[in-house]
mmCIF file of C-alpha atoms in Angstrom:
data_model
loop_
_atom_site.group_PDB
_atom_site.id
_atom_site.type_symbol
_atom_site.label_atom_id
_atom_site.label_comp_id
_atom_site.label_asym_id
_atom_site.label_seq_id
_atom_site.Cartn_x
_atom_site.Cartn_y
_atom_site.Cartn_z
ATOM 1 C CA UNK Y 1 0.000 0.000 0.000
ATOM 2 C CA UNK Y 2 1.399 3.626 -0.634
ATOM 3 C CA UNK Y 3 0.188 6.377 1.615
ATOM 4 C CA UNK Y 4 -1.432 9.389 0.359
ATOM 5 C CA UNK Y 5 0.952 12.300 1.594
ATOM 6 C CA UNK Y 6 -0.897 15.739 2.519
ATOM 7 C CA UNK Y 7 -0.256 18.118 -0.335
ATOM 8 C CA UNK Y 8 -2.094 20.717 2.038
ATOM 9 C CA UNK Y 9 -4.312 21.680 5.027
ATOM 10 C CA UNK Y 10 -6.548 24.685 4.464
ATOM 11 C CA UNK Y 11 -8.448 26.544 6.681
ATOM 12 C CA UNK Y 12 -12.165 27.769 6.218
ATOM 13 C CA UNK Y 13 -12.974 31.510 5.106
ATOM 14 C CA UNK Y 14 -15.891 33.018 6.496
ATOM 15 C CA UNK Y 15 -18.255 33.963 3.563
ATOM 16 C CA UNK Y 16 -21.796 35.380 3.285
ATOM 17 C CA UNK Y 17 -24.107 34.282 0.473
ATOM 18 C CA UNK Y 18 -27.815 34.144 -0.587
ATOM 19 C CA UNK Y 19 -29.608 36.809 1.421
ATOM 20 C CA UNK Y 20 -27.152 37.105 3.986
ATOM 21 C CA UNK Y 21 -26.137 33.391 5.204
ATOM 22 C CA UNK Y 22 -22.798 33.340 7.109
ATOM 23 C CA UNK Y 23 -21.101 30.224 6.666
ATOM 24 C CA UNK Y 24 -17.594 28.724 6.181
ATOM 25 C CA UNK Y 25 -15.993 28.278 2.875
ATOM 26 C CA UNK Y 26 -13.405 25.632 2.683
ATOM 27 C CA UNK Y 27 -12.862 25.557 -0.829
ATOM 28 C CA UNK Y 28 -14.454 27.456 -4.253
ATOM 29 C CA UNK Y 29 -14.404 29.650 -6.662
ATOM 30 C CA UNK Y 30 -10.653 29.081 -7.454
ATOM 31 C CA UNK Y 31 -8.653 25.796 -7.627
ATOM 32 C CA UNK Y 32 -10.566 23.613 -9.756
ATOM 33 C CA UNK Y 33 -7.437 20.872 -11.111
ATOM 34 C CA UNK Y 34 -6.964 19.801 -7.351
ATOM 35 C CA UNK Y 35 -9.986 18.782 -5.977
ATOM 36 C CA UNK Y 36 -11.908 18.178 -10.046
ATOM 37 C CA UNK Y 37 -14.699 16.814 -9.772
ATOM 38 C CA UNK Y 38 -15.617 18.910 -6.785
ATOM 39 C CA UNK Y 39 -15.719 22.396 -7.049
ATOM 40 C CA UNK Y 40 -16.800 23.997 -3.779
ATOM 41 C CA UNK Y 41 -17.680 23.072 -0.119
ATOM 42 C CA UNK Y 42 -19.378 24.922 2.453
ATOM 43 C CA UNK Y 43 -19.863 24.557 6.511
ATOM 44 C CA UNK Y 44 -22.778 26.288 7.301
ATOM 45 C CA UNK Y 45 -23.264 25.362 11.293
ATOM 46 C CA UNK Y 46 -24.815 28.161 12.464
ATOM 47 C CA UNK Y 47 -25.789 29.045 16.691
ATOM 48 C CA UNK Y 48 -27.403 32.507 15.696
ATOM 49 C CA UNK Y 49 -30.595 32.501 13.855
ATOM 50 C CA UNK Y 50 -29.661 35.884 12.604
ATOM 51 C CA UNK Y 51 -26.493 34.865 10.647
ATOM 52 C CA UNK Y 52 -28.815 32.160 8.610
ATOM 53 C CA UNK Y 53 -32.398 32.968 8.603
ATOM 54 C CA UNK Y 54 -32.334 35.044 5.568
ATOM 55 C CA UNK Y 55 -31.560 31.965 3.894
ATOM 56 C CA UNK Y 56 -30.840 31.421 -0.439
ATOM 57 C CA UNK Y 57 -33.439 32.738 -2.514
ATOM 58 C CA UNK Y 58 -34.040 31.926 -5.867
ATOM 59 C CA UNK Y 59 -31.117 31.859 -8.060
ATOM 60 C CA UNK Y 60 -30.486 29.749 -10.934
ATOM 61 C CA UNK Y 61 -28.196 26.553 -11.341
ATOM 62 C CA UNK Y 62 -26.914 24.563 -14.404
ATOM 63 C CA UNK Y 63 -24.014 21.963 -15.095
ATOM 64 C CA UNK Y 64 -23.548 21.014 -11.385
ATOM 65 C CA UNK Y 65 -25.006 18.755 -8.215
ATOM 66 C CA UNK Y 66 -25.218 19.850 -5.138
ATOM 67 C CA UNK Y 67 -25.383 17.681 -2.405
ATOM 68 C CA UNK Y 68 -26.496 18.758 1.045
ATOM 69 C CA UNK Y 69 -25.894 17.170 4.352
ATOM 70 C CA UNK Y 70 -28.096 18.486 7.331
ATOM 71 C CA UNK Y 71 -26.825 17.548 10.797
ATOM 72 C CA UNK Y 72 -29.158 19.849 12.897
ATOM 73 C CA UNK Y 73 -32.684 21.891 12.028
ATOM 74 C CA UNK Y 74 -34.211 22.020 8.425
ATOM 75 C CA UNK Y 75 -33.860 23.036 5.222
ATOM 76 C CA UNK Y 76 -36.769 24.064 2.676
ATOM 77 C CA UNK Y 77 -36.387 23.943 -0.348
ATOM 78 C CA UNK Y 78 -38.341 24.466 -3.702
ATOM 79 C CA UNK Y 79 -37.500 24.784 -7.187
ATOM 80 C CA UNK Y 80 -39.278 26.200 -10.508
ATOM 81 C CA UNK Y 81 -40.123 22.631 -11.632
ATOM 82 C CA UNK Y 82 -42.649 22.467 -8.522
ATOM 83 C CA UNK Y 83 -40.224 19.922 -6.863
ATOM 84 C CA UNK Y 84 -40.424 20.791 -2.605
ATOM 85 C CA UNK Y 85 -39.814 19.133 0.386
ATOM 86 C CA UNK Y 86 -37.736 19.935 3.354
ATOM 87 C CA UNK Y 87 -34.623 18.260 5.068
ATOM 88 C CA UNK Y 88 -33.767 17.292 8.650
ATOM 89 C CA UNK Y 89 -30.997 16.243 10.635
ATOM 90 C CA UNK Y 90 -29.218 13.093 9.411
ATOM 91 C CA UNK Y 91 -31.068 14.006 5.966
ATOM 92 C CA UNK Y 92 -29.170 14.471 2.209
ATOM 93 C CA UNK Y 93 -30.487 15.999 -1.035
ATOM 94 C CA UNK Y 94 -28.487 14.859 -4.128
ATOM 95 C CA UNK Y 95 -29.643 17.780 -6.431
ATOM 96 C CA UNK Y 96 -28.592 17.311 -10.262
ATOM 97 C CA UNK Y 97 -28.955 20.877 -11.746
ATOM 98 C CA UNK Y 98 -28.636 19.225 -15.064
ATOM 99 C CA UNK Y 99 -29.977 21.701 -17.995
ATOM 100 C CA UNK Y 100 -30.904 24.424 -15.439
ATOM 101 C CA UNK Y 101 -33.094 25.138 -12.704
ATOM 102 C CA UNK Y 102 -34.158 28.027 -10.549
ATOM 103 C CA UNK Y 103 -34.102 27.204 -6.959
ATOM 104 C CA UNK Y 104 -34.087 28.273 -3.462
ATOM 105 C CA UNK Y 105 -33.442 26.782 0.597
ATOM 106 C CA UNK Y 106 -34.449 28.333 3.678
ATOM 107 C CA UNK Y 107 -32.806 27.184 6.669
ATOM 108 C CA UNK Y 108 -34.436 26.977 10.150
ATOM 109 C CA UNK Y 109 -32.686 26.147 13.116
ATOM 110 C CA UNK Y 110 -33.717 23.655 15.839
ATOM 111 C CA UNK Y 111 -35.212 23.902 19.504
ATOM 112 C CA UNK Y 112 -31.418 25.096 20.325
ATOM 113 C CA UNK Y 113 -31.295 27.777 17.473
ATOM 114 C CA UNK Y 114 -29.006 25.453 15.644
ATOM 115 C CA UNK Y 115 -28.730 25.232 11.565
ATOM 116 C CA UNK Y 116 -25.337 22.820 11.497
ATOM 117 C CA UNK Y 117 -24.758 21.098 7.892
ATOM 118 C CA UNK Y 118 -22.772 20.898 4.720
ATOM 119 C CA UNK Y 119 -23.240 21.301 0.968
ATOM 120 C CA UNK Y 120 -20.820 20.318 -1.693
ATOM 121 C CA UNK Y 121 -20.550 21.099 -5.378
ATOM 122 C CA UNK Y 122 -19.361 18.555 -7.945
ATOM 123 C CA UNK Y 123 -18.993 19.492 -11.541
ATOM 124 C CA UNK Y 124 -20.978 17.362 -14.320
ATOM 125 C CA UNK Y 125 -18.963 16.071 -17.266
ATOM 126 C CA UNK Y 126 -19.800 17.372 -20.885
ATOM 127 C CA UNK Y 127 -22.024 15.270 -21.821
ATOM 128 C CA UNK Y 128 -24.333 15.157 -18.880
ATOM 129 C CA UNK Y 129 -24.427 19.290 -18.180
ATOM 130 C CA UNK Y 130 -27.793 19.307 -20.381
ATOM 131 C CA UNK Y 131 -29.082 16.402 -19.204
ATOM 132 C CA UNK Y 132 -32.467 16.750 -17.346
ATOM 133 C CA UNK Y 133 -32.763 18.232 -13.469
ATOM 134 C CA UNK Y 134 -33.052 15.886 -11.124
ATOM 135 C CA UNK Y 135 -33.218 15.061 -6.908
ATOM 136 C CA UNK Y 136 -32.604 12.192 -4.870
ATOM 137 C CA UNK Y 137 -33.784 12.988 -1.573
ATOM 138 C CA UNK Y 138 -32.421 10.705 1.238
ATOM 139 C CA UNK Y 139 -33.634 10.354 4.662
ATOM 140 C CA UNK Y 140 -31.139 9.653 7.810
ATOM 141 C CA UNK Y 141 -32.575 6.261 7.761
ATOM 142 C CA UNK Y 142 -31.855 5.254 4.409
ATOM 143 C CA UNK Y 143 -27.812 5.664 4.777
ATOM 144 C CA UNK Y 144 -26.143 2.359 5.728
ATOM 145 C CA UNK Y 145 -23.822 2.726 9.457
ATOM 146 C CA UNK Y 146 -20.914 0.401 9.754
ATOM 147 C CA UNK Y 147 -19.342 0.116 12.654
ATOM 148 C CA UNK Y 148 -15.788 -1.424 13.182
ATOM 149 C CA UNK Y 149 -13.725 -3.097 16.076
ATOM 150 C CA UNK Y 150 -12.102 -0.493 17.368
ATOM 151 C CA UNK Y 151 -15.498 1.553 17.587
ATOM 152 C CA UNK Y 152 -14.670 3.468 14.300
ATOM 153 C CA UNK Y 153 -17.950 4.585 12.748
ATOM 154 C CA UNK Y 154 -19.014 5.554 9.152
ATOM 155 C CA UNK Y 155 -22.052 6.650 7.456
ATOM 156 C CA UNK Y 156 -22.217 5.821 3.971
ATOM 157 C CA UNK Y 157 -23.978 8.852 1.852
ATOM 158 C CA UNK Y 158 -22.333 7.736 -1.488
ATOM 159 C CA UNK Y 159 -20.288 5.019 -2.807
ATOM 160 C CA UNK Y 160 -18.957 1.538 -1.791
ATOM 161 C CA UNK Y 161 -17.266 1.493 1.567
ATOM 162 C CA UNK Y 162 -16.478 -1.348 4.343
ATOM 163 C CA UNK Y 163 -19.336 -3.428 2.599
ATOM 164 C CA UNK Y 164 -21.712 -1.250 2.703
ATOM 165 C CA UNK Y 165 -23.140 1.011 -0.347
ATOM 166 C CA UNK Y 166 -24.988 4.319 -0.426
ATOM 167 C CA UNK Y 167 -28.222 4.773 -1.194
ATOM 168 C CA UNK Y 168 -27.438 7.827 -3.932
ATOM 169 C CA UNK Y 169 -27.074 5.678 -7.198
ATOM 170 C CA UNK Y 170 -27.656 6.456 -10.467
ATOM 171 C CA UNK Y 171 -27.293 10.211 -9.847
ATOM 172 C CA UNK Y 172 -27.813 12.193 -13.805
ATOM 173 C CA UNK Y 173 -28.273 8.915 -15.796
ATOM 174 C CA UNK Y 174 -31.578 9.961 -16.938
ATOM 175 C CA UNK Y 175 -31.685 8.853 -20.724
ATOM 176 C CA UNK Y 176 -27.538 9.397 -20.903
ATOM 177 C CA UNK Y 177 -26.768 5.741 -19.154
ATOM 178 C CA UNK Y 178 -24.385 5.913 -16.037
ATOM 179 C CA UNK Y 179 -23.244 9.471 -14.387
ATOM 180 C CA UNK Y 180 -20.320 10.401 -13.213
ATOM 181 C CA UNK Y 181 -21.711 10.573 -9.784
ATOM 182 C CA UNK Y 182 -23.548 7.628 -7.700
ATOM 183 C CA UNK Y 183 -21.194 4.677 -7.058
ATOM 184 C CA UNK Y 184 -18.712 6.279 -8.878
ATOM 185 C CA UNK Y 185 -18.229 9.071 -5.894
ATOM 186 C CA UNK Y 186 -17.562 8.469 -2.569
ATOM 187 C CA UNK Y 187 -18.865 10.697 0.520
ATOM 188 C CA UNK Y 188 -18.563 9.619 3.838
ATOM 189 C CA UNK Y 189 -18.663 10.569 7.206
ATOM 190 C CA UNK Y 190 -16.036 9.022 9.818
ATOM 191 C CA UNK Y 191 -15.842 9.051 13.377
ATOM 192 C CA UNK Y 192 -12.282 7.828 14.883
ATOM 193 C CA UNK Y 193 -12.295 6.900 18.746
ATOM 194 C CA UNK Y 194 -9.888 8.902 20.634
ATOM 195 C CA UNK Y 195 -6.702 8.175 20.388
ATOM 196 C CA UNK Y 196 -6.801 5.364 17.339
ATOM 197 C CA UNK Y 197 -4.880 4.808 14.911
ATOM 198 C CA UNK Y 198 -7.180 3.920 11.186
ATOM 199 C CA UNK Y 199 -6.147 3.174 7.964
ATOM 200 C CA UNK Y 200 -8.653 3.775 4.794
ATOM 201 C CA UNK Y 201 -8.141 2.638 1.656
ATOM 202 C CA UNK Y 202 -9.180 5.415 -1.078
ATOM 203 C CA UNK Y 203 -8.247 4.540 -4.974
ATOM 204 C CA UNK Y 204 -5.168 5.679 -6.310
ATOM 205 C CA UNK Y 205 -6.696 7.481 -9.367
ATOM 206 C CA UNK Y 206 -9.527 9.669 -7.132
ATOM 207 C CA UNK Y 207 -8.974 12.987 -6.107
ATOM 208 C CA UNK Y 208 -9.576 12.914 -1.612
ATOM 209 C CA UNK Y 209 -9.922 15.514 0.621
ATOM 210 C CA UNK Y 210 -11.008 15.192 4.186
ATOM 211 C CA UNK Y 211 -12.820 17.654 6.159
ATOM 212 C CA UNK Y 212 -12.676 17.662 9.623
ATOM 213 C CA UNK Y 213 -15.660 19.354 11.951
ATOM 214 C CA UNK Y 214 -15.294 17.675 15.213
ATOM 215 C CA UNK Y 215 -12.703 16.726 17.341
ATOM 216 C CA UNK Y 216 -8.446 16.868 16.275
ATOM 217 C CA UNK Y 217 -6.072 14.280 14.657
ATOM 218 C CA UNK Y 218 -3.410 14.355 12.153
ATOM 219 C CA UNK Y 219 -3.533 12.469 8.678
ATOM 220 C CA UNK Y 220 0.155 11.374 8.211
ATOM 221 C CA UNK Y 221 1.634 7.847 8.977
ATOM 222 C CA UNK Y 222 2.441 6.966 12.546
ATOM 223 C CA UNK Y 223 3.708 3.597 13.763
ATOM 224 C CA UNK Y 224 2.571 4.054 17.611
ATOM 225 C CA UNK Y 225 -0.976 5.131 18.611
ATOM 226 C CA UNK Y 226 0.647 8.767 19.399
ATOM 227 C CA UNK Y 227 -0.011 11.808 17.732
ATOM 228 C CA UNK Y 228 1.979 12.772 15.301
ATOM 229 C CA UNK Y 229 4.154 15.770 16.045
ATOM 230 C CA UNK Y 230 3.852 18.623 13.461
ATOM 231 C CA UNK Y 231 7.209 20.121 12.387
ATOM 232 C CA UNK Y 232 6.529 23.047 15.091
ATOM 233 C CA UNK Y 233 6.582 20.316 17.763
ATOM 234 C CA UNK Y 234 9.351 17.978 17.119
ATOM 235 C CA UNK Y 235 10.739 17.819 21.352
ATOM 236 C CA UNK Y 236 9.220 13.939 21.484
ATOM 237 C CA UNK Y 237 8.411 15.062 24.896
ATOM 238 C CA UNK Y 238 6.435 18.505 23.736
ATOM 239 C CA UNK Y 239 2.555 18.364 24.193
ATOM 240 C CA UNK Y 240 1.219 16.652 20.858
ATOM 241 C CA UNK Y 241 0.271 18.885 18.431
ATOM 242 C CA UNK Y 242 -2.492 17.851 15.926
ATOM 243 C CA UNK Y 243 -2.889 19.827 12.643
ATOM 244 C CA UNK Y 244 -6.609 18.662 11.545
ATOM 245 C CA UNK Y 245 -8.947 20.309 14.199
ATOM 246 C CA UNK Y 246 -12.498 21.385 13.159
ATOM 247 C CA UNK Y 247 -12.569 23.340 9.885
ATOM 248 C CA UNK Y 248 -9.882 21.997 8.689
ATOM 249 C CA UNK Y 249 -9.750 20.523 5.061
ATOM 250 C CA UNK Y 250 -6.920 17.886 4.079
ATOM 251 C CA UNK Y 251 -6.287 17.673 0.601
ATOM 252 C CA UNK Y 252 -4.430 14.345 -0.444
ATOM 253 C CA UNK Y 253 -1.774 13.822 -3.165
ATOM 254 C CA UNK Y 254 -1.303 10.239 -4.705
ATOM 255 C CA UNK Y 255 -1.731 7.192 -3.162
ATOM 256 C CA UNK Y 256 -4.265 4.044 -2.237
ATOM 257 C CA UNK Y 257 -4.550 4.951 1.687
ATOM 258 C CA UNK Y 258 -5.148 7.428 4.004
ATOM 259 C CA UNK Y 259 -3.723 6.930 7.511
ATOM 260 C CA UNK Y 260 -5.891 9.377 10.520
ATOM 261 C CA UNK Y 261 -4.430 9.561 14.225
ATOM 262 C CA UNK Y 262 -7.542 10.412 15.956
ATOM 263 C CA UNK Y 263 -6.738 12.822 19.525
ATOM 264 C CA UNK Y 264 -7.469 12.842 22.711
ATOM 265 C CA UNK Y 265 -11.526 14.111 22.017
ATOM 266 C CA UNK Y 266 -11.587 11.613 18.732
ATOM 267 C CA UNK Y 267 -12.151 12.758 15.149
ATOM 268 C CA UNK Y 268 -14.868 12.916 12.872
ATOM 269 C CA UNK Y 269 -14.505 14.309 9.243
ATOM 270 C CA UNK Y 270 -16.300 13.815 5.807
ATOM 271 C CA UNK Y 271 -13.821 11.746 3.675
ATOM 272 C CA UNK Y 272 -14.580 12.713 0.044
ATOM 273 C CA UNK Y 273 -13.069 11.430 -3.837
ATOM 274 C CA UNK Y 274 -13.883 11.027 -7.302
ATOM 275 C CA UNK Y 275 -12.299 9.982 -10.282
ATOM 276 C CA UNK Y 276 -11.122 13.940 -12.277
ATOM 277 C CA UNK Y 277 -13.332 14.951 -15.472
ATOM 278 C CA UNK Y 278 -10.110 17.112 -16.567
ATOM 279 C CA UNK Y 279 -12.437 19.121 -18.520
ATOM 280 C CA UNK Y 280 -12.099 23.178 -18.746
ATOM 281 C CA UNK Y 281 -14.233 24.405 -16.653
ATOM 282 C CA UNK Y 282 -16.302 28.275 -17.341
ATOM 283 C CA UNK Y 283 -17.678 29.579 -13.993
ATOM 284 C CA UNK Y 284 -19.914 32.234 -12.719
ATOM 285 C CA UNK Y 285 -21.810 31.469 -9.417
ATOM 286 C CA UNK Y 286 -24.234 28.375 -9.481
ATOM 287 C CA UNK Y 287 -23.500 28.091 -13.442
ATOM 288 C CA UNK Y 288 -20.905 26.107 -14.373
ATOM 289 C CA UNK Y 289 -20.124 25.114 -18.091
ATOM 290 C CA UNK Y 290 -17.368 24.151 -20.232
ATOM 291 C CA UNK Y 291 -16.573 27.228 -22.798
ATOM 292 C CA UNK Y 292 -17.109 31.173 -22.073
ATOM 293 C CA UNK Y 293 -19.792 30.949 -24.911
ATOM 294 C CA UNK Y 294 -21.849 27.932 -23.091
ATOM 295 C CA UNK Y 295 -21.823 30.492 -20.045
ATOM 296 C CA UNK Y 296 -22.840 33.564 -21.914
ATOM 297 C CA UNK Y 297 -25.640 31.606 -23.530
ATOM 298 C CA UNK Y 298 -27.218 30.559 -19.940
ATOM 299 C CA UNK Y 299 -27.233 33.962 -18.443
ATOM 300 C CA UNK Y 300 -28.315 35.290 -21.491
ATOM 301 C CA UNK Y 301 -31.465 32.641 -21.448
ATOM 302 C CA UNK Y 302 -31.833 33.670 -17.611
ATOM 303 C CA UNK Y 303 -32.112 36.759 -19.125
ATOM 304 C CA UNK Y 304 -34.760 36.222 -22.019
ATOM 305 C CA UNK Y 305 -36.403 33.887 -19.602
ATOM 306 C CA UNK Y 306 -35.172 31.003 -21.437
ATOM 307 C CA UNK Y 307 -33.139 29.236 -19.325
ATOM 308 C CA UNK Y 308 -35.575 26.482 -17.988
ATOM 309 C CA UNK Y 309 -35.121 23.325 -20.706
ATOM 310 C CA UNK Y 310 -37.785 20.842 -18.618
ATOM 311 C CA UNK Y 311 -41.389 21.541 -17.263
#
């Protein structure tokens, strides 16, 4: 087995969108070759009603999925096709944007004033990014648990992992046979006791990243059930120093494993890959195409009120 090495650890930026939603931006709106087919991931755990409420009004979205993890209160959510429904905690929504769509989610918090949850973009290949819009909406029940020996945990949201499979399949074949997405993705979430040691195996020809929002470890090899010392902390007899803490994103280079040290409070993360379109990729907002001319044709149809292909 060869280890994936960290090629880097980013940090969140805080970031308002919609009307006014605070939230955390770990990655977008910039390097697209090192995480392809992802493009963007938000945290969007919220205490204060105030710095969600306002929510994401309609706006328009073509040529991507967006898949949304809720781990506390609800989301609504409604979309010019007359698709609605709402999500709660545990909950997913698998959106496939397809052709276009215009669509909005309001965010409510829970008996606590909490909104905690996640949503990640992942680009469509060519040949689907016209294909027709489409939802997969998954309730907490539906997503397989493993647990292992040494009381390591995993929820599987997409993809094949410990034995288990997702229950988002399928995602944009429509009438254009298999997506990129479905089984061919991976999104989990892990949960690493305190103070073990895990190895995960994660295809050598997938792009990873792990984002960590609970709890502190380090994702580099270690041959004792220690943390690993960061380069600021190499007196063996310093106080361990772990460099994945909550919103912290850990982008891997090459390799067919992953190796977590979980500290002294555990660590849970969402451990995320797919295989790279290595397509050029034109971008503005929730719009995301291949050429400049395939852009300026959809805002121009937002603009003409073309822009919806499907009743």
């Amino acid at each position: 087995m060869s280890l994936r090495p960290v090629r880097e650890i980013l940090q969140t930026q805080t970031t308002m969108e919609g009307a006014g939603v605070k939230l955390e931006r770990a990655f977008g709106f910039g390097k697209t070759k090192e995480f392809d087919p992802f493009l963007l991931f938000d945290d969007f755990r919220n205490e204060n009603p105030r710095d969600y409420i306002a929510g994401f009004p309609w706006h328009p979205h073509r040529g991507i999925e967006t898949i949304t993890y809720v781990l506390a209160g609800e989301v609504a959510h409604g979309d010019s096709l007359g698709n609605k429904g709402r999500m709660i905690s545990g909950d997913v929504q698998w959106m496939t944007a397809g052709s276009g769509i215009l669509h909005q989610e309001m965010p409510k918090g829970d008996e606590q004033g909490r909104m905690h949850g996640f949503q990640l973009w992942a680009n469509l290949p060519a040949s689907l990014k016209m294909t027709d819009p489409r939802y997969q909406d998954i309730p907490a029940s539906a997503i397989p648990e493993v647990t292992e020996d040494d009381g390591t945990h995993a929820r599987i949201i997409c993809g094949n992992f410990w034995g288990k499979t997702g229950p988002v399949e399928g995602v944009s074949a429509g009438k254009s046979g298999a997506g990129q997405f479905g089984t061919d993705a991976r999104y989990i979430d892990i949960s690493v006791p305190p103070g073990k040691l895990k190895r995960i195996k994660v295809e050598v020809e997938r792009n990873a990243f792990a984002y960590v929002f609970a709890g502190s470890g380090t994702f580099r090899d270690a041959s004792d059930p220690r943390a690993v010392l960061t380069e600021d902390g190499r007196d063996p007899n310093a106080t361990p120093v772990y460099d994945a803490k909550n919103h912290s994103l850990v982008l891997f280079d090459r390799g067919d494993e992953i190796v977590v040290q979980a500290g002294p409070e555990g660590i849970r993360f969402l451990l995320i890959s797919g295989k790279p379109l290595e397509e050029p990729v034109a971008w503005y907002g929730p719009i995301v195409m291949n050429t400049q001319a395939e852009l300026q044709t959809a805002m121009r149809e937002i603009q003409t009120g073309k822009f919806i292909k499907h009743k």
